Amino acid sequence: MVNSHTLSKYTLLRGQEEKSVIQSFTASVDRKFISVMSLSSDGCVYETLIPVYPTDPEENQRVVSSLLLRAVVSGSAPSGVALTVLDRDHVAVLGSPLSASKECLSVWNIKFQTLQTSKELPQGTSGQLWYYGENLLMLHGQSLTVIPYKCEVSSLAGALGKLKHSHDPGIQVMPPFVNWEASQGDGLGSQHAEQPRRILRRRKIEVSSQPAVPPSKQLLTTIMKDSEKHIEMELRKFLAVKTPDFHAIVGDLVTGLLGRCQVEPSFCPRNCLVQLIQTHVLSYSLCPGLMEMAVKKTDVQLLQLCLQRFPDIPESVTCACLKIFLSIGDDSLHQAEIDMESVFDYGDSVQGDNVAAPVDVLQNGFSPEGDTCLSCCQEVPAKPQDAAAATPTCPVTPQRAALLNAILHSGYSEAFLLPHLKDIPAQHITLFLKYLYFLYLKCSENATMTLPGIHPPTLNQILDWICLLLDANFTVVVMIPEAKRLLISLYKFVKSQISVYSELNKIEVSFRELQKLNQEKNNRGLYSIEVLELF
Amino acid sequence: MRARAHVGPGRREARAWSGERGAAGMGEFKVHRVRFFNYVPSGIRCVAYNNQSNRLAVSRTDGTVEIYNLSANYFQEKFFPGHESRATEALCWTEGQRLFSAGLNGEIVEYDLQALNVKYAMDAFGGPIWSMTASPSGSQLLVGCEDGSVKLFQITPDKIQFERNFDRQKSRILSLSWHPSGTHIAAGSIDYISVFDVKSGSAIHKMIVDRQYMGVSKRKCIVWGVAFLSDGTVISVDSAGKVQFWDSATGTLVKSHPIANADVLSIAVADQEDSFVVGTAEGTVFHFQLVSVTSNSSEKQWVRTKPFQHHTHDVRTVAHSPTALISGGTDTHLVIRPLMEKVEVKNYDAALRKITFPHRCLISCSKKRQLLLFQFAHHLELWRLGSTVATGKNGDILPLSKNADHLLHLKTKGPENIICSCISSCGSWIAYSTASRFFLYRLNYEHDNISLKRVSKMPAFLRSALQILFSEDSKKLFVASNQGSLHVIQLLEGSFKHLHAFQPQSGTVEAMCLLAVSPDGNWLAASGTSAGVHVYNVKQLKLHCTVPAYNFPVTALAIAPNTNNLVIAHSDQQVFEYSIPDKQYTEWSRAVQKQGFHHLWLQRDTPITHIGFHSKRPMHILLHDAYMFCIIDKSLPLPNDKTLLYNPLPPTSESDVVRRRTAHAFKISKIYKPLLFMELLDEGTLVAVERPLDDIIAQLPPPIKKKKFGT
């Protein structure tokens, strides 16, 4: 882009910060400008924009620097400071912050002027910092430290700390929605460019060096005609290079694939679809037909993938997925390649939906057998069979559990989901309830009330689903003899929960009384003579 | 031992202080910090907002009615003393800004807002009155009685006249609302709401309110409030915690909002009928607004928009001014919550106001004997301050050699509340007044014994006083009566002599609420609520001059010793100094007006209720509001908006030079709060009477308990 044979000299004009010295700088190239960011000894980050195509290369030109971030590090760091650009909105700064003496790596969001994250480096650094392939590299003490860091798309919610972390930090999050501004921004920007003539010239050069048809168009025609194998290869090639309007093209590709599926029933580009879904840029609204097809074909793997990746699945589709997950045979589940990440090792989980021998597990907070204070316990004597029903043995296979967990993780609106839940057959509802109850019991085994595993369902998700299922199907479930035991345990669970809360309320009142007593003690009495000096 | 330990450094401190007295120090004070004034304001029962005058009438459970001027910085400019039997249940403004109240004694009362007394009370003959409302035109009054009757009264220029009864209902009428066109009324009773036709007086609909709430059937459902909208909708609030919308044409329930687990006690609708406010027994105030169902659609519906939790107890009453939600209840606070979308200028007026304490002084003190007289609704308490011999440095609590003593508990006779009280400077006279009687007592101190003797045979014209003041030498008594006249009375040993009565200027009957007398006894200043301050020459017994009227009411008055400068504080936080001998504002006052007060000074939200002076330091003025006290040193430069008005930290590290350079005239302390009274007893002694809010809350009934867990 930059003409490598010309030397352009620039003088940096500096305003009030004249006395400070630039301690570290870094540059990045945009389409129109080279952005030079510098870290001054006054601790502030300044940005200087230099046009890529200088108006007059021979002359010494003046450029102005503008303040980007105020006082991020103290200027008087002993071993120097370093600065590197991570992406359009983020910079990483190495140095000691004003408040602390220890050196520290901090990532700042320039757009919202917020500190994204920081890490203390107690052994000191050398003032060198690189960013390469989503890894931050720096010298820390005697060793080279590599910190993987991937910038999230800068949003106000993220800057304010309100962005929900729907995925584990290990999974890299791409924006789930099509970012129209991002995909169009560059094109628009060039239209408003200050030097349209030069840009036009450059465009001509670009166009002449490239084939007449853009790769996406080519790919689309491939999709319409060629074999699955070929499409897969082409797709892989295409995905390796990310184009600016990537979102839209991926949507087009899926629509194209689905269109061909409808025309040719034998055509099943499953791998291609999986690949496309895994780009993280798809959403339900971008390819509404995809899930419908998967439901039709009972492709549980694809459905699980969609549930995990799409943020905007309608409740009716979620419910259709749930129906399939509950009704599909174990044999077909074994064949499917299901992502088992969310399922922890149940250990004694059963093969098939049979109940295995009881295993006594000590439960934290809730133990239906031992709870003698509840009147309902006396009605149902704690026979071994009862205990068997209540002990945590997973009522479903791990594969099915993984699928159900995907349902638990998906978002929904209660009012829209409830009517669909009513369509699920009663025995499936019972099975799901059993599974949810099992998860709850697992949850209550530890003090933090969480499940083991990488990405397990949360306690709230479990309880919300129990309530939802009961709300929708109580009249049906209550008639089923198999569900009776389950309902009794749920009833006992709710009752114990209520008693816990009432105890908590009692404790709160006692604490308040204690507080009152304490206040009285601290009260300085009704009368005193004090000395006051007015200044 | 402790006392002795303080003597050493204390003396040094005292020397150091006297050395730098002229330089920078405002001085060191021994402060009698008094927290035994066991004052508990009465709970608020009703509020009524008057749009024309922008005034708010507030009635309390003890029958007191207060008038707040919302345009004058929410100043409580008038009050009518309570009466044991006159528990007000309803309060309303009518045409011509007349104020009526009705209560459980079955009487309708009209108040005289000029003379500040009850104009007349009239029995409605329907048993206790639970509700009252004025017609949209303001010419008729409607009351709802215990016996289930709804009575219509015609308002005549000087009285009200019974017109007729509406169809009698089975049980008491707890709430009433008039349709804006004046043709129909809605009446809330127990378990049902009736809609009456005004012309025929017959009930055309009876709408039964559901007793059940969240599956729990209550014994009765009391309709605490109703509001009739111009489209025929009736909004009701009830004891089951519901806000319900009814169609009055068909008598059917349109919509129901369950909003609380406890009673919803009050409702008020904005004049535009686009928003209303309800108050619950849980202390929550909910704002409902009429909003479009979708953007750009003309279809609108009522939506609960904002909950406010400014109260801890029952919100007994709410009002809706064009720009604010006003609420009051058992927790005694009057809360004014401006609606941000209605406030045009985002200045300090847009802030939440919480008014707890009266804007008048309930305490007087005898400087010579170090006595404090506390005024309660039905009794007076006299306390003697303690003493100490120790000294200390700033912030020290000194050991007491003698504790404060409760000397006297003087209970009033009769059901009326005390309006005002005063103790003379020498401590040997106490005077107080109720709405119909004036009492004067002579106190004798013999060692530790006090004897009290009532001065009998008070003249007939001294029936009721709005303000009482003794002269500094305790030889004269000044009484502002509610007829607008000022009486000067000479006090003799055990008797008195009426010297003169300053009659109000012809054509005015405005009562004087504030009095100030000069320490030499020559000048008397008196102020009403709106007209200027009048200054009388006591020796010659004639009007000396009138300070020009100012837009905002006077909140405190005092005359400085020697110079006879009159210092006047107004509710907009302006302070003027007016030279009585010269009949003009002083140079300092002009300078202050020219430069303007510091913006933070003007933004304080409680009025100055007392002004005092330092006998040895003529340049000093002491004044206080509920959250700060200030000594103004007129010799120092005035602060401008760039300087720090309030600096709580002692200048420890700075040199004297720096201190002097940054020193300005306003020395503010916020140590004592809420501060109800502060006065200089002598050169180095202050008395500060605080009333911590926690102590008031401790005396209120417990609030409805709300669960924190498992909800």
mmCIF file with all atom_site columns, C-alpha atoms in Angstrom, chain A residues 497-498 500-509 512 516 519 523-535, chain B residues 26-33 35 386 393-398 400 403 629 631 650-651 667 671 707-710:
data_model
loop_
_atom_site.group_PDB
_atom_site.id
_atom_site.type_symbol
_atom_site.label_atom_id
_atom_site.label_alt_id
_atom_site.label_comp_id
_atom_site.label_asym_id
_atom_site.label_entity_id
_atom_site.label_seq_id
_atom_site.pdbx_PDB_ins_code
_atom_site.Cartn_x
_atom_site.Cartn_y
_atom_site.Cartn_z
_atom_site.occupancy
_atom_site.B_iso_or_equiv
_atom_site.pdbx_formal_charge
_atom_site.auth_seq_id
_atom_site.auth_comp_id
_atom_site.auth_asym_id
_atom_site.auth_atom_id
_atom_site.pdbx_PDB_model_num
ATOM 1  C CA . GLN A 1 497 ? -36.447 -24.426 50.407 1.00 0.00 ? 497 GLN A CA 1
ATOM 2  C CA . ILE A 1 498 ? -39.273 -22.434 51.982 1.00 0.00 ? 498 ILE A CA 1
ATOM 3  C CA . VAL A 1 500 ? -34.629 -22.457 54.684 1.00 0.00 ? 500 VAL A CA 1
ATOM 4  C CA . TYR A 1 501 ? -35.807 -19.044 53.582 1.00 0.00 ? 501 TYR A CA 1
ATOM 5  C CA . SER A 1 502 ? -38.030 -18.597 56.579 1.00 0.00 ? 502 SER A CA 1
ATOM 6  C CA . GLU A 1 503 ? -35.070 -19.453 58.773 1.00 0.00 ? 503 GLU A CA 1
ATOM 7  C CA . LEU A 1 504 ? -33.006 -16.904 56.877 1.00 0.00 ? 504 LEU A CA 1
ATOM 8  C CA . ASN A 1 505 ? -35.683 -14.312 57.482 1.00 0.00 ? 505 ASN A CA 1
ATOM 9  C CA . LYS A 1 506 ? -35.640 -15.146 61.166 1.00 0.00 ? 506 LYS A CA 1
ATOM 10 C CA . ILE A 1 507 ? -31.886 -14.792 61.263 1.00 0.00 ? 507 ILE A CA 1
ATOM 11 C CA . GLU A 1 508 ? -32.165 -11.461 59.510 1.00 0.00 ? 508 GLU A CA 1
ATOM 12 C CA . VAL A 1 509 ? -34.525 -10.183 62.164 1.00 0.00 ? 509 VAL A CA 1
ATOM 13 C CA . ARG A 1 512 ? -31.277 -6.447  62.978 1.00 0.00 ? 512 ARG A CA 1
ATOM 14 C CA . LYS A 1 516 ? -29.978 -2.044  67.073 1.00 0.00 ? 516 LYS A CA 1
ATOM 15 C CA . GLN A 1 519 ? -26.259 1.226   67.734 1.00 0.00 ? 519 GLN A CA 1
ATOM 16 C CA . ASN A 1 523 ? -24.895 6.335   70.739 1.00 0.00 ? 523 ASN A CA 1
ATOM 17 C CA . ARG A 1 524 ? -22.978 9.103   72.340 1.00 0.00 ? 524 ARG A CA 1
ATOM 18 C CA . GLY A 1 525 ? -25.565 9.875   74.940 1.00 0.00 ? 525 GLY A CA 1
ATOM 19 C CA . LEU A 1 526 ? -28.075 12.612  75.161 1.00 0.00 ? 526 LEU A CA 1
ATOM 20 C CA . TYR A 1 527 ? -25.872 15.355  76.407 1.00 0.00 ? 527 TYR A CA 1
ATOM 21 C CA . SER A 1 528 ? -22.250 16.314  76.128 1.00 0.00 ? 528 SER A CA 1
ATOM 22 C CA . ILE A 1 529 ? -20.093 19.368  76.144 1.00 0.00 ? 529 ILE A CA 1
ATOM 23 C CA . GLU A 1 530 ? -17.638 19.395  73.298 1.00 0.00 ? 530 GLU A CA 1
ATOM 24 C CA . VAL A 1 531 ? -14.949 21.693  72.086 1.00 0.00 ? 531 VAL A CA 1
ATOM 25 C CA . LEU A 1 532 ? -15.314 23.142  68.632 1.00 0.00 ? 532 LEU A CA 1
ATOM 26 C CA . GLU A 1 533 ? -12.869 25.316  66.808 1.00 0.00 ? 533 GLU A CA 1
ATOM 27 C CA . LEU A 1 534 ? -13.981 27.099  63.698 1.00 0.00 ? 534 LEU A CA 1
ATOM 28 C CA . PHE A 1 535 ? -11.320 27.761  61.119 1.00 0.00 ? 535 PHE A CA 1
ATOM 29 C CA . MET B 2 26  ? -13.162 32.332  64.416 1.00 0.00 ? 26  MET B CA 1
ATOM 30 C CA . GLY B 2 27  ? -12.549 31.114  67.849 1.00 0.00 ? 27  GLY B CA 1
ATOM 31 C CA . GLU B 2 28  ? -12.931 28.116  69.973 1.00 0.00 ? 28  GLU B CA 1
ATOM 32 C CA . PHE B 2 29  ? -16.241 27.258  71.539 1.00 0.00 ? 29  PHE B CA 1
ATOM 33 C CA . LYS B 2 30  ? -17.499 24.977  74.206 1.00 0.00 ? 30  LYS B CA 1
ATOM 34 C CA . VAL B 2 31  ? -20.589 23.470  72.652 1.00 0.00 ? 31  VAL B CA 1
ATOM 35 C CA . HIS B 2 32  ? -23.418 22.100  74.748 1.00 0.00 ? 32  HIS B CA 1
ATOM 36 C CA . ARG B 2 33  ? -24.535 19.341  72.446 1.00 0.00 ? 33  ARG B CA 1
ATOM 37 C CA . ARG B 2 35  ? -29.901 15.505  72.112 1.00 0.00 ? 35  ARG B CA 1
ATOM 38 C CA . GLY B 2 386 ? -24.742 21.131  82.663 1.00 0.00 ? 386 GLY B CA 1
ATOM 39 C CA . LYS B 2 393 ? -8.780  20.939  72.029 1.00 0.00 ? 393 LYS B CA 1
ATOM 40 C CA . ASN B 2 394 ? -10.981 20.774  68.959 1.00 0.00 ? 394 ASN B CA 1
ATOM 41 C CA . GLY B 2 395 ? -13.207 17.705  68.948 1.00 0.00 ? 395 GLY B CA 1
ATOM 42 C CA . ASP B 2 396 ? -12.706 16.756  72.583 1.00 0.00 ? 396 ASP B CA 1
ATOM 43 C CA . ILE B 2 397 ? -15.651 15.676  74.673 1.00 0.00 ? 397 ILE B CA 1
ATOM 44 C CA . LEU B 2 398 ? -15.189 17.314  78.042 1.00 0.00 ? 398 LEU B CA 1
ATOM 45 C CA . LEU B 2 400 ? -19.122 16.938  82.876 1.00 0.00 ? 400 LEU B CA 1
ATOM 46 C CA . ASN B 2 403 ? -25.174 17.039  84.027 1.00 0.00 ? 403 ASN B CA 1
ATOM 47 C CA . PHE B 2 629 ? -24.469 26.481  61.199 1.00 0.00 ? 629 PHE B CA 1
ATOM 48 C CA . ILE B 2 631 ? -20.658 32.314  61.467 1.00 0.00 ? 631 ILE B CA 1
ATOM 49 C CA . PRO B 2 650 ? -8.518  22.188  60.092 1.00 0.00 ? 650 PRO B CA 1
ATOM 50 C CA . PRO B 2 651 ? -5.594  23.901  58.355 1.00 0.00 ? 651 PRO B CA 1
ATOM 51 C CA . LYS B 2 667 ? -17.301 29.762  58.469 1.00 0.00 ? 667 LYS B CA 1
ATOM 52 C CA . ILE B 2 671 ? -21.009 18.698  62.745 1.00 0.00 ? 671 ILE B CA 1
ATOM 53 C CA . LYS B 2 707 ? -39.030 -10.288 53.388 1.00 0.00 ? 707 LYS B CA 1
ATOM 54 C CA . LYS B 2 708 ? -35.551 -10.147 52.033 1.00 0.00 ? 708 LYS B CA 1
ATOM 55 C CA . PHE B 2 709 ? -35.110 -13.827 51.219 1.00 0.00 ? 709 PHE B CA 1
ATOM 56 C CA . GLY B 2 710 ? -37.135 -16.232 49.199 1.00 0.00 ? 710 GLY B CA 1
#
